[in-house]
């Protein structure tokens, strides 16, 4: 019997999303983004599934994530989006791990040392996010300097939109034009610019850069509200975040539920206790959230606790202990909970706690 929440990962949904995104990426290769424990889905589990689909390149944020995933799969190319400190470069070299060079410290390291081992790098350019990347005006000269070094291979040039999810309302079009014209000077290298929003959203014209980096969309959630890609509507949520009902009680009109009694029942009803709380990654502050239980939606009532949350079952309900509620998944979309929590699917996914068991469902 289930005693706490589990995150069930649908192989079918992941396969569906992977093939939709691979098809949209007309010219090249999909980079599956598995940072932050594969957006909370379980990086090891996700990679084990993806390798069966023939994934060739994945990306993570940090070297510790690369080390963990290299144990799982010895062949897949791994790109570290934040790069790595110099002392880890030998390890990267020996393990087919590619580094993103995104600041001048790394530029200096890569251009001033003579490497006795081979390293593979991507050069990141700042397009206006002002987070990572070398300045646009320096791109060509930095690439030239790197090309002068022995044992350093440039895999490609990488850029990142600051607001691809805003479509025409944001700066993505300008940034795309900028990136396209900049990389005119580096035709021999692969380029990677698009993330999920750009792949699914309304950028026009769509540019076919060789590599597209997909995170959220791979997990079945579109970061853009309106999409021109009808295929986006066929994305399926990979994660079902579920938990069992562990207590049911009748309460009368006027009785309060949970800490501080912030919710007072407007009627006689039954309250169900679900064994999942903010200690599992469910947001503590939600307003107007529902779970899906036995074929209908039940409102979350009262303050969400660390290990539990309460829902209203209704007086005539006949739910039983052990029944399973869906906190988010197919029946309750994570975007809905994100709205109720004033958050985003990105944040909610990555907060699914370590104690939540990940189960691969075939
Ligand atoms: C996380 C990340 C991505 C993936 O973004 P999604 O919106 O989840 O597709 C792509 N590129 C970079 C640089 C990232 O950090």
mmCIF file of N, CA and C in Angstrom, residues 32 77 94 115-116 133 145 152 176 178 183 189 216 219 224 243 254 256 259 288 303 319-320 327 344 350 361:
data_model
loop_
_atom_site.group_PDB
_atom_site.id
_atom_site.type_symbol
_atom_site.label_atom_id
_atom_site.label_comp_id
_atom_site.label_asym_id
_atom_site.label_seq_id
_atom_site.Cartn_x
_atom_site.Cartn_y
_atom_site.Cartn_z
ATOM 1 N N UNK A 32 18.448 17.213 -24.850
ATOM 2 C CA UNK A 32 17.473 17.033 -23.767
ATOM 3 C C UNK A 32 18.065 17.590 -22.481
ATOM 4 N N UNK A 77 26.467 12.251 -25.149
ATOM 5 C CA UNK A 77 27.216 13.503 -24.984
ATOM 6 C C UNK A 77 26.541 14.315 -23.882
ATOM 7 N N UNK A 94 38.065 13.314 -20.125
ATOM 8 C CA UNK A 94 38.092 11.840 -20.116
ATOM 9 C C UNK A 94 36.707 11.227 -20.226
ATOM 10 N N UNK A 115 46.818 22.433 -23.449
ATOM 11 C CA UNK A 115 46.208 21.254 -22.850
ATOM 12 C C UNK A 115 46.865 19.980 -23.354
ATOM 13 N N UNK A 116 47.135 19.109 -22.415
ATOM 14 C CA UNK A 116 47.709 17.818 -22.799
ATOM 15 C C UNK A 116 46.582 16.832 -23.073
ATOM 16 N N UNK A 133 27.568 34.566 -20.665
ATOM 17 C CA UNK A 133 27.948 34.750 -22.065
ATOM 18 C C UNK A 133 28.930 35.887 -22.243
ATOM 19 N N UNK A 145 40.807 33.035 -31.060
ATOM 20 C CA UNK A 145 41.839 32.695 -30.072
ATOM 21 C C UNK A 145 41.751 31.218 -29.679
ATOM 22 N N UNK A 152 41.794 21.895 -28.282
ATOM 23 C CA UNK A 152 40.491 22.442 -27.908
ATOM 24 C C UNK A 152 39.581 22.394 -29.137
ATOM 25 N N UNK A 176 17.014 36.990 -31.722
ATOM 26 C CA UNK A 176 17.216 35.988 -32.768
ATOM 27 C C UNK A 176 17.941 36.585 -33.972
ATOM 28 N N UNK A 178 19.866 39.172 -33.940
ATOM 29 C CA UNK A 178 21.217 39.427 -33.447
ATOM 30 C C UNK A 178 22.082 38.153 -33.524
ATOM 31 N N UNK A 183 26.343 34.952 -35.857
ATOM 32 C CA UNK A 183 26.883 33.633 -36.168
ATOM 33 C C UNK A 183 27.107 33.436 -37.667
ATOM 34 N N UNK A 189 30.533 26.361 -37.393
ATOM 35 C CA UNK A 189 30.143 25.759 -36.112
ATOM 36 C C UNK A 189 28.643 25.559 -36.023
ATOM 37 N N UNK A 216 11.387 21.856 -20.355
ATOM 38 C CA UNK A 216 9.993 21.749 -19.920
ATOM 39 C C UNK A 216 9.096 21.008 -20.927
ATOM 40 N N UNK A 219 9.106 17.350 -20.800
ATOM 41 C CA UNK A 219 8.338 16.773 -19.693
ATOM 42 C C UNK A 219 6.838 16.972 -19.883
ATOM 43 N N UNK A 224 4.579 28.244 -23.033
ATOM 44 C CA UNK A 224 3.866 29.350 -23.683
ATOM 45 C C UNK A 224 2.371 29.079 -23.680
ATOM 46 N N UNK A 243 -0.774 10.839 -4.372
ATOM 47 C CA UNK A 243 -0.634 10.528 -2.941
ATOM 48 C C UNK A 243 -1.936 9.916 -2.421
ATOM 49 N N UNK A 254 -19.178 25.547 9.967
ATOM 50 C CA UNK A 254 -18.586 26.440 10.968
ATOM 51 C C UNK A 254 -17.314 25.910 11.604
ATOM 52 N N UNK A 256 -13.394 24.649 11.631
ATOM 53 C CA UNK A 256 -12.210 25.085 10.888
ATOM 54 C C UNK A 256 -11.286 23.894 10.617
ATOM 55 N N UNK A 259 -3.963 24.283 10.389
ATOM 56 C CA UNK A 259 -3.343 25.302 11.253
ATOM 57 C C UNK A 259 -4.069 26.638 11.155
ATOM 58 N N UNK A 288 -7.373 28.176 -4.409
ATOM 59 C CA UNK A 288 -8.210 27.658 -5.483
ATOM 60 C C UNK A 288 -7.607 26.451 -6.175
ATOM 61 N N UNK A 303 -4.657 25.331 5.398
ATOM 62 C CA UNK A 303 -3.226 25.484 5.122
ATOM 63 C C UNK A 303 -2.613 24.126 4.779
ATOM 64 N N UNK A 319 -15.405 7.942 -0.683
ATOM 65 C CA UNK A 319 -13.988 7.622 -0.851
ATOM 66 C C UNK A 319 -13.534 6.758 0.307
ATOM 67 N N UNK A 320 -12.480 5.993 0.060
ATOM 68 C CA UNK A 320 -11.968 5.119 1.110
ATOM 69 C C UNK A 320 -10.494 5.396 1.367
ATOM 70 N N UNK A 327 -2.244 15.005 -7.550
ATOM 71 C CA UNK A 327 -1.974 16.402 -7.181
ATOM 72 C C UNK A 327 -1.697 17.227 -8.433
ATOM 73 N N UNK A 344 5.443 28.801 -11.059
ATOM 74 C CA UNK A 344 5.543 28.313 -12.433
ATOM 75 C C UNK A 344 5.722 26.798 -12.396
ATOM 76 N N UNK A 350 10.740 21.313 -9.931
ATOM 77 C CA UNK A 350 12.072 21.137 -9.348
ATOM 78 C C UNK A 350 12.015 21.053 -7.827
ATOM 79 N N UNK A 361 6.661 4.196 -15.205
ATOM 80 C CA UNK A 361 5.468 3.445 -15.588
ATOM 81 C C UNK A 361 5.495 3.178 -17.087
#
